[in-house]
Coordinates of C-alpha atoms in Angstrom, one line a residue:
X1 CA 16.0 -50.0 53.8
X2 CA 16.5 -49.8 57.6
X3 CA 16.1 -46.5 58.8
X4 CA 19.0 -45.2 60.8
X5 CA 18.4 -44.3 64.5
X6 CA 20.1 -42.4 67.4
X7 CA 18.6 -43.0 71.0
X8 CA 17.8 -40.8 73.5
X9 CA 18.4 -42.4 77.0
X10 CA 16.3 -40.0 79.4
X11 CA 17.4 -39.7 83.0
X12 CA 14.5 -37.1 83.9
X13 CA 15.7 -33.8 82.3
X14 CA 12.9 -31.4 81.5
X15 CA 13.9 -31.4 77.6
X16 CA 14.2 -35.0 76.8
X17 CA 11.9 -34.5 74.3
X18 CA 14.0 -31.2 72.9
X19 CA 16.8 -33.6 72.4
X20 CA 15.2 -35.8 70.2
X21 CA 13.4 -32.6 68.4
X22 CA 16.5 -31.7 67.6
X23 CA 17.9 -35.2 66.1
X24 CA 15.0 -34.8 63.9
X25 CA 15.8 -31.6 62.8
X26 CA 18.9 -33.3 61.5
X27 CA 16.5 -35.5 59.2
X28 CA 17.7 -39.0 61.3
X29 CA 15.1 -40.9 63.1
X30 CA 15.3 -40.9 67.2
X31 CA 13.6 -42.6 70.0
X32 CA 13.3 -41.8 73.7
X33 CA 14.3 -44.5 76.2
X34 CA 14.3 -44.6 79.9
X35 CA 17.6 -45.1 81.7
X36 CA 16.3 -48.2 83.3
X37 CA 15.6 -49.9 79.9
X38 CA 17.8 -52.9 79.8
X39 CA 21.0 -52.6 78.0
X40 CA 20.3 -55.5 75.4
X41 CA 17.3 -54.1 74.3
X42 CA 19.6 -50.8 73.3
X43 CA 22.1 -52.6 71.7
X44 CA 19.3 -54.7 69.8
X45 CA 18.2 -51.6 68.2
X46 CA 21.5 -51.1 66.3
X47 CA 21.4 -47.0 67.6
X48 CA 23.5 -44.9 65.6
X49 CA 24.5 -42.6 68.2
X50 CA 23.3 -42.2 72.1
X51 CA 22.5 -39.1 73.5
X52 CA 22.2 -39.1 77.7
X53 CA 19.9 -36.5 79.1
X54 CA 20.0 -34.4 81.7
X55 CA 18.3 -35.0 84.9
X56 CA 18.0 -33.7 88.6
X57 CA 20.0 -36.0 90.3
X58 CA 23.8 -36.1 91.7
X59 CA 25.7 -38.9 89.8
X60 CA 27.8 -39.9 93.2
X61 CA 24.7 -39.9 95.5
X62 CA 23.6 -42.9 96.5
X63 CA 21.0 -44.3 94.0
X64 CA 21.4 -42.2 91.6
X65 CA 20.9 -43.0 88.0
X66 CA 23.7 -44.5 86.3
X67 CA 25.2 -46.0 83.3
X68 CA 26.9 -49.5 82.4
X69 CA 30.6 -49.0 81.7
X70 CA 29.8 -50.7 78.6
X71 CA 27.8 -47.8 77.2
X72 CA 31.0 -46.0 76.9
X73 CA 32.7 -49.2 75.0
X74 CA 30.3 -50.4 72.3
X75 CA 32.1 -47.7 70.2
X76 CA 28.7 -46.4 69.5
X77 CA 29.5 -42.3 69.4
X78 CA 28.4 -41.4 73.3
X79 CA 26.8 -37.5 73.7
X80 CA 26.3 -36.8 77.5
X81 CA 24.4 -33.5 78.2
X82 CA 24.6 -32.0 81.5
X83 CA 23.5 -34.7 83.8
X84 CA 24.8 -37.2 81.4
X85 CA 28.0 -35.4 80.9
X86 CA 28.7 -35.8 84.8
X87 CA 27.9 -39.2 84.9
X88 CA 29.8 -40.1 81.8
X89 CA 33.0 -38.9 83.5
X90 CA 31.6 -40.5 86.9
X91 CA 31.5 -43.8 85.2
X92 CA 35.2 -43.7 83.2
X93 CA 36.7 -42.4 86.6
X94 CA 36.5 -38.5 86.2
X95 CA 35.4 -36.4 89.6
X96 CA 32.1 -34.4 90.0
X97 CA 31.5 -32.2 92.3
X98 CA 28.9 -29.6 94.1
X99 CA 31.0 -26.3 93.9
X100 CA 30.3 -22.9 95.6
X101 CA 28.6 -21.1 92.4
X102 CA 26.2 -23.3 90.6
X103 CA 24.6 -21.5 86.8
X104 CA 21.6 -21.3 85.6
X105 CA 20.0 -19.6 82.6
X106 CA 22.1 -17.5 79.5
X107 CA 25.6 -17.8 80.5
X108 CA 29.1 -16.7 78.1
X109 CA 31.2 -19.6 77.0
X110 CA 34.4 -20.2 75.0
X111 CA 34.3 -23.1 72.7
X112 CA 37.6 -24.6 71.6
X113 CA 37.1 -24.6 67.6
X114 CA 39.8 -27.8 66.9
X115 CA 36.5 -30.0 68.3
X116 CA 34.3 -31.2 65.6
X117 CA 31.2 -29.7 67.6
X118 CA 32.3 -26.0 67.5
X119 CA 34.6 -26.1 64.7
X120 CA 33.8 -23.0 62.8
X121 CA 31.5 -21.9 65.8
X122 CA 32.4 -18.5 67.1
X123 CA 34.7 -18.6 70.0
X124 CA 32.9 -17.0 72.2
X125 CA 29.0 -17.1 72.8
X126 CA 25.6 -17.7 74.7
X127 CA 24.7 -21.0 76.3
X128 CA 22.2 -22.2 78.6
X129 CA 23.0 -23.7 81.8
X130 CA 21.6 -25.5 84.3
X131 CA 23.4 -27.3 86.9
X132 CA 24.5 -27.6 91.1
X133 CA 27.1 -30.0 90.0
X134 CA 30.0 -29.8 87.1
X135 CA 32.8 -31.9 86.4
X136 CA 36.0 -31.3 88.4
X137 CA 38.1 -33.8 87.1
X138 CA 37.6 -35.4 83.6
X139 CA 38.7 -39.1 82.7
X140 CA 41.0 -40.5 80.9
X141 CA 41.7 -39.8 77.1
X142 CA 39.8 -36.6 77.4
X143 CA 40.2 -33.3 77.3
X144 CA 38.3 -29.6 77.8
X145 CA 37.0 -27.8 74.5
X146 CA 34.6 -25.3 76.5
X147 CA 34.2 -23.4 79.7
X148 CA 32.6 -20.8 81.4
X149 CA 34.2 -18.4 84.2
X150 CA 32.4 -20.2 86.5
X151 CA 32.7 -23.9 84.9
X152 CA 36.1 -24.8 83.6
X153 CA 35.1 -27.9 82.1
X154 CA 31.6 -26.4 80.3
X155 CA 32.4 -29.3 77.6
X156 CA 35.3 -32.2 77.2
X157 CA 35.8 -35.0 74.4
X158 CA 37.7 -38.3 74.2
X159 CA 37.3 -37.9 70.0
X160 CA 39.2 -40.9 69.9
X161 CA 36.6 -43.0 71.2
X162 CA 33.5 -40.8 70.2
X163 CA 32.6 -39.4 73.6
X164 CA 31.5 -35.8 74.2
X165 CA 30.3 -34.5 76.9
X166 CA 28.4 -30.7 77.4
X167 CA 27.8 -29.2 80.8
X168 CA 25.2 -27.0 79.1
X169 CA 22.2 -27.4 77.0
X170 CA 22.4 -27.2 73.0
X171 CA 18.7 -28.8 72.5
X172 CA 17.8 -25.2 74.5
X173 CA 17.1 -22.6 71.8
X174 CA 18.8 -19.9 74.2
X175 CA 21.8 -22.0 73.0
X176 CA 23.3 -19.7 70.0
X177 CA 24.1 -22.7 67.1
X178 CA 23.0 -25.5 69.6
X179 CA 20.9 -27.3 67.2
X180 CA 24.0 -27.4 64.5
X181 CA 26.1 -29.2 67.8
X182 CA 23.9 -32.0 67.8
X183 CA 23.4 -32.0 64.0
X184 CA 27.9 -32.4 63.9
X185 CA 27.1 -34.8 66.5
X186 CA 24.8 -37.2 64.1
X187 CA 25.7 -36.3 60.8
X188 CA 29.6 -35.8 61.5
X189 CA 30.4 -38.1 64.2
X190 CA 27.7 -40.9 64.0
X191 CA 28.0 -41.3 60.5
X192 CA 24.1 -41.0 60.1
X193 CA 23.0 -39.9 56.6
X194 CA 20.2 -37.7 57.1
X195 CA 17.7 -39.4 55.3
X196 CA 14.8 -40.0 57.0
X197 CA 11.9 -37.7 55.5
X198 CA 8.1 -37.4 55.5
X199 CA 7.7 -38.5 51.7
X200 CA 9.7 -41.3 52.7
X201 CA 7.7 -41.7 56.0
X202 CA 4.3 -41.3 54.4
X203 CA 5.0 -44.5 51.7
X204 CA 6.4 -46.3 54.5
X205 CA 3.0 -45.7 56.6
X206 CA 0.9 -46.4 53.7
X207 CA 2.6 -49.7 52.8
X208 CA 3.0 -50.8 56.8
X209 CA -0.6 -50.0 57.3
X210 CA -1.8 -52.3 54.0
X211 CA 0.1 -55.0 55.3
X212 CA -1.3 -55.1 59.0
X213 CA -4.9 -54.3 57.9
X214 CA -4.8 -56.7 55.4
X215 CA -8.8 -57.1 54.0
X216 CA -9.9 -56.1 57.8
X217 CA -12.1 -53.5 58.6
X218 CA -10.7 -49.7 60.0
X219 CA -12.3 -47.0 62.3
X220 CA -10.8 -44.1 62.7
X221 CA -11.4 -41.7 65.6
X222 CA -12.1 -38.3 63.4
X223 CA -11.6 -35.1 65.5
X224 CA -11.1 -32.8 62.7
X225 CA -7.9 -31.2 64.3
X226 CA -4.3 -31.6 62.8
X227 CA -3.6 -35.3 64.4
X228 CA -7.2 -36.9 63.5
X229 CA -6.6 -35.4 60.3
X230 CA -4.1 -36.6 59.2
X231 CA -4.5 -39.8 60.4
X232 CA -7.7 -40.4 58.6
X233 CA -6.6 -39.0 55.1
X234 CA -2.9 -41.7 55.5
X235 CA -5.8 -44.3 56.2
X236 CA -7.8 -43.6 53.4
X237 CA -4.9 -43.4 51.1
X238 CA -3.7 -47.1 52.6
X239 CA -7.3 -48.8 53.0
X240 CA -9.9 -46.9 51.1
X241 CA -13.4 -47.7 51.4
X242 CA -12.0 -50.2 54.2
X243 CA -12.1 -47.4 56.7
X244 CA -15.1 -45.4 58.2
X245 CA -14.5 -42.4 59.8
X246 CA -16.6 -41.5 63.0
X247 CA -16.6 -38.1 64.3
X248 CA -17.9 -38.2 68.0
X249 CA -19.1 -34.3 68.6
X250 CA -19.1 -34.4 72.3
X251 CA -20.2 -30.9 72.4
X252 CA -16.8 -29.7 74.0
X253 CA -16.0 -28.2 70.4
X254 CA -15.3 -24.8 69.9
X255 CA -18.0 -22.5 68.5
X256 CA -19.6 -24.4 65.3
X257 CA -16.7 -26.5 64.8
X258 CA -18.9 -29.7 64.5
X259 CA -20.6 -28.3 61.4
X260 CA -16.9 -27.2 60.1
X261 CA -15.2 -31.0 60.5
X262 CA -18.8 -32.4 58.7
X263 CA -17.8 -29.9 56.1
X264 CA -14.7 -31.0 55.1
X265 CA -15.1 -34.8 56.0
X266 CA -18.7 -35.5 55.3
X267 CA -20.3 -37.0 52.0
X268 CA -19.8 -33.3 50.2
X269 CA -16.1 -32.5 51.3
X270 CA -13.1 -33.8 48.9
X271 CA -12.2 -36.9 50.5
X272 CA -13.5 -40.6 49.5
X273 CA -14.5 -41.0 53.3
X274 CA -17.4 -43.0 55.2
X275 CA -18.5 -40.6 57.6
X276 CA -20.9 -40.8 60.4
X277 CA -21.1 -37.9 63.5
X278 CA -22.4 -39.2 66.5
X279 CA -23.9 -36.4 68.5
X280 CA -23.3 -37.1 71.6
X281 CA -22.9 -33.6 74.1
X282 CA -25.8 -34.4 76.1
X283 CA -24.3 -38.2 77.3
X284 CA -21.3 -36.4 78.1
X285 CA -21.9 -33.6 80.5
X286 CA -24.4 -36.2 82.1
X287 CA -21.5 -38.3 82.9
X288 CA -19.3 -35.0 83.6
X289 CA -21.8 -33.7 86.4
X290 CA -20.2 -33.0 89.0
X291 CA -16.3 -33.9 88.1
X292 CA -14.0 -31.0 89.3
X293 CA -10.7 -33.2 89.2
X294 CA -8.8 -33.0 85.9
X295 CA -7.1 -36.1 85.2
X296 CA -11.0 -37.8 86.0
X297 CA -13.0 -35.7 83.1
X298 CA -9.6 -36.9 81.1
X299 CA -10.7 -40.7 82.1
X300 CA -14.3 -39.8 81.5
X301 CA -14.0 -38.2 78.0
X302 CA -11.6 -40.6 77.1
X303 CA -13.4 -43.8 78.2
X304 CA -16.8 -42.1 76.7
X305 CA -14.6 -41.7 73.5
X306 CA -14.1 -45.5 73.3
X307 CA -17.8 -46.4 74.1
X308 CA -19.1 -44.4 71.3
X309 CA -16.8 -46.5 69.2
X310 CA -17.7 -49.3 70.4
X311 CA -21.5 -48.6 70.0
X312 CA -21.1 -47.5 66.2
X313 CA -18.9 -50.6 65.3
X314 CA -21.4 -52.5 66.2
X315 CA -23.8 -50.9 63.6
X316 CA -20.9 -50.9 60.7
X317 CA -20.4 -54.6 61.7
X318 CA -17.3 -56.3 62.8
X319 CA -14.4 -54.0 62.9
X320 CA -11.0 -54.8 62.9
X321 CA -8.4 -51.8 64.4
X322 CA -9.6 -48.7 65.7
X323 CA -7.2 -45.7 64.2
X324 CA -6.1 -42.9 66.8
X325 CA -4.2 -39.5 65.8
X326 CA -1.7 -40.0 68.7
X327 CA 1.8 -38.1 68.6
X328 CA 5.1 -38.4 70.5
X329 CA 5.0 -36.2 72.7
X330 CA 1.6 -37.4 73.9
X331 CA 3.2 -40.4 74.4
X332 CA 6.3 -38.9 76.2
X333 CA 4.0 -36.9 78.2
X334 CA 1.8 -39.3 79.5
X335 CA 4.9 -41.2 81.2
X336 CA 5.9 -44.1 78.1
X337 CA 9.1 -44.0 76.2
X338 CA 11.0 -42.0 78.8
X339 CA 12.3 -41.5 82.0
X340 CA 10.4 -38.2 83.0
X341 CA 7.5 -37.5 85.3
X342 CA 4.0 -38.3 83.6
X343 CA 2.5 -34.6 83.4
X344 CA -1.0 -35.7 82.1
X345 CA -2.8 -38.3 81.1
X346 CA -4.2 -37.6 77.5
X347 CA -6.8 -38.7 75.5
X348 CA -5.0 -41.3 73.1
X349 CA -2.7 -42.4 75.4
X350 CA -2.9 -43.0 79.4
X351 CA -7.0 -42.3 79.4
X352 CA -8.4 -45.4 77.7
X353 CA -10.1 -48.2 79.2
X354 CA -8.8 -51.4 80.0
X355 CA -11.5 -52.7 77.8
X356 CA -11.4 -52.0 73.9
X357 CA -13.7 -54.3 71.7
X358 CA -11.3 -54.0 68.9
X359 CA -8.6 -56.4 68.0
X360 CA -5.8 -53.5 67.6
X361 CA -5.1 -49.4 67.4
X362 CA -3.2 -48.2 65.1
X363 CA -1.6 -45.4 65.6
X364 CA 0.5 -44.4 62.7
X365 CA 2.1 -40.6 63.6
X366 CA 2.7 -42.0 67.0
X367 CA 6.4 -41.6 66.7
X368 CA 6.1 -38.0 64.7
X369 CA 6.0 -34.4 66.0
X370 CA 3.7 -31.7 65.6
X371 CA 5.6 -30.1 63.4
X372 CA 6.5 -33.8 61.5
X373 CA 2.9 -34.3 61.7
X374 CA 2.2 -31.2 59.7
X375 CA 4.5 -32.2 57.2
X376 CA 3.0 -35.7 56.5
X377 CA -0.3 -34.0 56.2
X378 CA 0.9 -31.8 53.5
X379 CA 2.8 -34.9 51.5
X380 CA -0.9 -36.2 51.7
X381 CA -2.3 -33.5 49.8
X382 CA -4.2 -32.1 52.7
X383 CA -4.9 -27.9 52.0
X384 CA -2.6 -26.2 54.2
X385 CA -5.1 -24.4 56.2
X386 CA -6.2 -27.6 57.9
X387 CA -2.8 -28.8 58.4
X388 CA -1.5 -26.0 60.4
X389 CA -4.7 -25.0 61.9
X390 CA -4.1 -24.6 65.6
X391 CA -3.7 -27.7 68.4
X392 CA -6.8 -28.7 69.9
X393 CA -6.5 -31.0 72.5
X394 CA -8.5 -34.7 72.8
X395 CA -10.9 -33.8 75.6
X396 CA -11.8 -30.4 73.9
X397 CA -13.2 -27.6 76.0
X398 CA -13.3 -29.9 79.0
X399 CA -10.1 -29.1 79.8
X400 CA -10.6 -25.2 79.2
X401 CA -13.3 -25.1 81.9
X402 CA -11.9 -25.3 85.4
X403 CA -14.3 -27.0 87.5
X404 CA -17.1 -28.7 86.8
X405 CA -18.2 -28.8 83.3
X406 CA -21.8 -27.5 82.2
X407 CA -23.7 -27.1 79.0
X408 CA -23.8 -22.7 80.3
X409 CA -20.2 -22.8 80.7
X410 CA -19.3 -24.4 77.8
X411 CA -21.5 -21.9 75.7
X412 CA -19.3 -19.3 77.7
X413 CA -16.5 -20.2 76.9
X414 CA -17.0 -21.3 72.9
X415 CA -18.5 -17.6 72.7
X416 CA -15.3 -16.1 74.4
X417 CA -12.9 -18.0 72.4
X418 CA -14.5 -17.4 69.2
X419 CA -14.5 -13.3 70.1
X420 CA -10.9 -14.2 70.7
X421 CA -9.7 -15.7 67.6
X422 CA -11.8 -12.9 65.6
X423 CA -10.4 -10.4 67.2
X424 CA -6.5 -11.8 66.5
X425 CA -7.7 -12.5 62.6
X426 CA -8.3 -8.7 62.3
X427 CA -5.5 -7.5 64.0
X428 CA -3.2 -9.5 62.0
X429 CA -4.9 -8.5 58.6
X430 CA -5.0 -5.3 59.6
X431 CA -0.9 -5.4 60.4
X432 CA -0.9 -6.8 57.2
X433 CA -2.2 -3.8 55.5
X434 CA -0.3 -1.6 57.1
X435 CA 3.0 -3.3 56.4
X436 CA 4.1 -3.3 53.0
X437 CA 5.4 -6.0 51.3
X438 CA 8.8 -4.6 50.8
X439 CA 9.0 -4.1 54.3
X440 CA 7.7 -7.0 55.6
X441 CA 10.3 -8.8 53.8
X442 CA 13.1 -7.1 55.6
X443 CA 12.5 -7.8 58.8
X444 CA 14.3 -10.8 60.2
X445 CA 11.7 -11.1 62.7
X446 CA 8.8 -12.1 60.5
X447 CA 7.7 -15.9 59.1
X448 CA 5.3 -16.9 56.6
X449 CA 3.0 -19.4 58.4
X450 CA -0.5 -20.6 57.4
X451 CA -3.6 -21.0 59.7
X452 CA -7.0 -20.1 61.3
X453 CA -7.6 -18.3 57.5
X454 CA -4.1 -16.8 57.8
X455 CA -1.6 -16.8 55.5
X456 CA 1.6 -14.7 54.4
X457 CA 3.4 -12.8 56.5
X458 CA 2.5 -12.6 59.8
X459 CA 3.5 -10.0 62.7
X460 CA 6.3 -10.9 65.3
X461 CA 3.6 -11.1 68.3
X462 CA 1.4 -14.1 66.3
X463 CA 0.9 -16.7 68.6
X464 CA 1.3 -20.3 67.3
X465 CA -1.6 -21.0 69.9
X466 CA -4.1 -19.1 71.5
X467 CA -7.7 -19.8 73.3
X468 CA -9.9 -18.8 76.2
X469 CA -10.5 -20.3 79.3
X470 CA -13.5 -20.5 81.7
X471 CA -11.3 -20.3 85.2
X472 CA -13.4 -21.3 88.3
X473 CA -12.8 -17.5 89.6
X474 CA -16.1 -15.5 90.4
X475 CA -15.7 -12.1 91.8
X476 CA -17.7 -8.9 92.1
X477 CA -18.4 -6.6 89.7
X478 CA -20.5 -3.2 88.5
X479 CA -22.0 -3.3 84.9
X480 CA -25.1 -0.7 84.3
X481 CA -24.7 0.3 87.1
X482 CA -25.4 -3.0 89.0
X483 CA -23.7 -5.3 91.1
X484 CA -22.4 -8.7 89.3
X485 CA -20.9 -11.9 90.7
X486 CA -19.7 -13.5 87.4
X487 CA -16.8 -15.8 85.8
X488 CA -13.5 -14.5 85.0
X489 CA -12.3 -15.6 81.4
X490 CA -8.3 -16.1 81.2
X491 CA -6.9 -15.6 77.2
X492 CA -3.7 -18.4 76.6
X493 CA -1.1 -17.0 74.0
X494 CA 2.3 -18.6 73.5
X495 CA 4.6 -18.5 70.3
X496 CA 6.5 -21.5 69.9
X497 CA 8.7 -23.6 67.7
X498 CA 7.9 -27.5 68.7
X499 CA 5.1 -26.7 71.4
X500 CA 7.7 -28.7 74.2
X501 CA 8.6 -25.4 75.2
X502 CA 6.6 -22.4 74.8
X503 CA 6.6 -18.3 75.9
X504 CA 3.8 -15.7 76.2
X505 CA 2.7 -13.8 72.9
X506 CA 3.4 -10.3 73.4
X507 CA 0.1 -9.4 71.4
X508 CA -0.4 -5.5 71.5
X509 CA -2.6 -4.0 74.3
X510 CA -5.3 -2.7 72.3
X511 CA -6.0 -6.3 70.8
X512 CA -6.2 -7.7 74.3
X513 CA -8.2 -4.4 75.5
X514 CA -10.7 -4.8 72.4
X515 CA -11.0 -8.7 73.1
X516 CA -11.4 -7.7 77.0
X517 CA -14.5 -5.5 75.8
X518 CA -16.1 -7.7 73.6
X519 CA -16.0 -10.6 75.8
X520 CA -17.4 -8.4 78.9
X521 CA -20.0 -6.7 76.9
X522 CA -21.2 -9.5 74.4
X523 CA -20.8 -13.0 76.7
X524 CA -23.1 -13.6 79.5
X525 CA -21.6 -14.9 82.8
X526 CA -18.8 -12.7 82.7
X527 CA -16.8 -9.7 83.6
X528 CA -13.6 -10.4 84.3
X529 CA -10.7 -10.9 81.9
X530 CA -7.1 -11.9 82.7
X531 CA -3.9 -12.6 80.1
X532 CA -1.7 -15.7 81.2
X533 CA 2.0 -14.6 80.7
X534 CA 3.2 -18.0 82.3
X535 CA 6.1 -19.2 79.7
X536 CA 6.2 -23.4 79.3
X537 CA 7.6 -24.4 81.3
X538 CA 6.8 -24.4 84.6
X539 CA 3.5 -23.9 83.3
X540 CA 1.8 -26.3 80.6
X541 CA 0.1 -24.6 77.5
X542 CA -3.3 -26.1 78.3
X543 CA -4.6 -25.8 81.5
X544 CA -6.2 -28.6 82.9

């Protein structure tokens, strides 16, 4: 059965990747494609729908990212947001213009409820703007079904022809019932049926993979975080005893997380695996020494991840495809599949050698979410403390140390972070206790969640990520009465939905103060402590 798909044409808006989140949430496939892709290859796909992103530019400046007139005659149903809602009526010979007052963040609206979109909606609510330009003069066949005092034309439709166009931002969750707009949008207009889930996913996967592999011979590239995980246990299920499974501890782990993954993974866990570790920590900070720049311990860590590889396929034999646990948005990220600036280069993706002495990678949740991810790995049986254990990124605690990376920082900051994560476990058990279960039920704040050894309900500060980091700061201090010059350690909390877009945890002040102590008193090489309140974006969740 082909699997129905809406397309995403980016023009460099900062939530491309919101937009097809929220496709998904719809339960129909989407795929993010640059504006410059060529037409053909759009129409080849047989999209559903198209959805056109925002982006920074002016649609009548000189340059500026456009559109084929043909986009808007296909009869493929046509949703322009914000930058794509300008150009839309740019193209079909509407006006847009820079006006006096331009509006950014929560703004009031008035929806007009005889459009498919807001039919039902409350008339008058909260959307998210963000715009210099708006649409002064709208094409012909449509007409206005939303503004704003400032914006008379906040959203227009030609229903007729299945063009809609928003000024503001329903993929935003400051957008009150913006995710049901695009869902009417898929479901309602497009026609799509909503069928696209992870059971379905998972058997497709398995039976893809079979196929490719054929009677070849699989290594997979075994973290032990969420992606890896996953990844392994869909190969297992596909190949069997095809696959080996190497785990390369580079010894950027956090705090006796090596002995953890062999744990579960090794010859004693519950899965049929072959499973070698490499220990490997001291090759790496050798070739580490020295490397301050980010994005080149990325390219070191990721080319050293290859090498290893390499080295132990040569043991095993010939090997056929290596197996990676990439995701979309590492893909997005890293400057493929869209339109927007690359923000880093990441382990799976932009950081691998030219040079790979395997035939193929597969990568089978490359075109899945973290929260999709999650999903597959509990259709696979995987316990659901593994599955939504918290993101760790490729390149480890490489990326959590600012500066060059050595074996005494590294211990730093494995011996901060674990203080950290103890520190949150109790506080949330001990909320827990003090919360009954009647109460905890009522409040509409709360969310059962699974992770890190928690489960049930959990308190309305509980990060969905949260880790130390080794800054390159150094500044004076007194303890005992002596003078110090040591690190400062900086503690990352954010709570988010699809980690895309992310705010601080407002984790009580005691916790913080108690983790502050600890740290100070307990880890060597410190005595400092900061909190990041730095919302994504314009920050990033990790660091480096």
């Amino acid at each position: 059965m082909e699997k129905e798909l809406v397309v995403v044409i980016d023009y460099g808006g900062q939530y491309n990747q919101l937009v097809a989140r929220r496709v998904r949430e719809s339960n129909v496939y989407c795929e993010i494609y640059s504006y410059k892709t060529d037409p053909d290859k759009i129409w080849a796909l047989n999209p559903k729908g198209i959805i056109l992103t925002g982006g920074p530019n002016s649609c009548y400046a000189e340059g500026a990212p456009g559109a084929p007139k043909e986009l808007f005659e296909k009869g493929i149903p046509v949703l322009g947001l914000c930058y794509g809602a300008q150009m839309m009526m740019h193209v079909l010979g509407g006006r847009v213009e820079t006006p006096e007052v331009g509006e950014y963040g929560k703004t009031e609206i008035h929806y007009d409820g005889s459009s498919v979109l807001f039919k039902g909606l409350p008339e008058k609510s909260v959307c998210w703007m963000s715009h210099f330009d708006r649409i002064a003069e709208l094409a012909e066949g449509f007409c206005i079904t939303a503004h704003t005092a400032d914006c008379p034309v906040a959203a227009c439709e030609n229903a007729g022809k299945g063009l809609y166009a928003l000024q503001f931002h329903p993929e935003v969750l400051h957008t009150v019932n913006g995710t049901e707009m695009i869902r009417r949008f898929v479901i309602e207009v497009c026609g799509c049926k909503g069928d696209w889930r992870m059971d379905s996913f998972v058997e497709e996967q398995i039976a893809l993979i079979r196929e490719k592999v054929g009677r070849g011979k699989v290594l997979c590239a075994l973290s032990g975080g969420v992606d890896s995980s996953v990844a392994a246990v869909l190969l297992s299920r596909a190949v069997g005893n095809q696959l080996t499974c190497v785990f390369v501890d580079h010894g950027l782990l956090r705090k006796n997380e090596g002995d953890e993954v062999e744990e579960v993974f090794g010859p004693d866990g519950p899965y049929q695996l072959n499973f070698i570790r490499v220990n490997a920590k001291d090759r790496y900070y050798s070739k580490l020494a020295g490397v301050t720049e980010p994005e080149k311990k990325r390219k070191i860590i990721g080319e050293e991840f290859i090498r290893v590889f390499e080295e132990e396929a040569k043991k095993i034999g010939a090997v056929d495809f290596l197996v990676q646990g990439t995701i979309y948005p590492d893909v997005v990220e890293s400057g493929l599949g869209g339109e927007s600036a690359v923000i880093k280069s990441h382990h799976n993706v932009g950081g691998l050698p030219e040079y790979v002495d395997f035939k193929e990678i597969i990568e089978p949740l490359r075109d899945l979410f973290k929260d999709e991810v999650r999903k597959a790995g509990l259709e696979l049986g995987i316990p659901g403390k593994l599955v939504y254990r918290q993101p760790f990124p490729g390149p480890g605690l490489g990326i959590r140390i600012i500066g060059e990376i050595t074996e005494k920082k590294v211990r730093i900051v494995q011996e901060a972070d674990a203080i950290y994560r103890e520190e949150i476990e109790k506080a949330v058990i001990a909320w827990q206790k003090s919360v009954s279960s009647k109460a905890a039920q009522k409040s509409e704040f709360l969310r059962p969640a699974e992770g890190e050894g928690l489960s049930g309900q959990l308190p309305p500060w509980m990060p969905d990520q949260y880790f130390a980091v080794l800054t390159n700061v150094r500044s004076v201090g007194v303890m005992g009465d002596e003078r110090t010059y040591d690190y400062a350690v900086a503690l990352r909390a954010v709570q988010t939905i699809d980690f895309m877009t992310a705010e601080s945890a407002q984790i009580p002040f005691s916790v913080l103060q108690t983790v502050m102590s600890r740290i100070i008193n307990e880890v060597k090489g410190v005595n400092r402590v900061f909190y990041d309140l730095t919302s994504k974006p314009p920050g990033t969740i990790e660091y480096e």
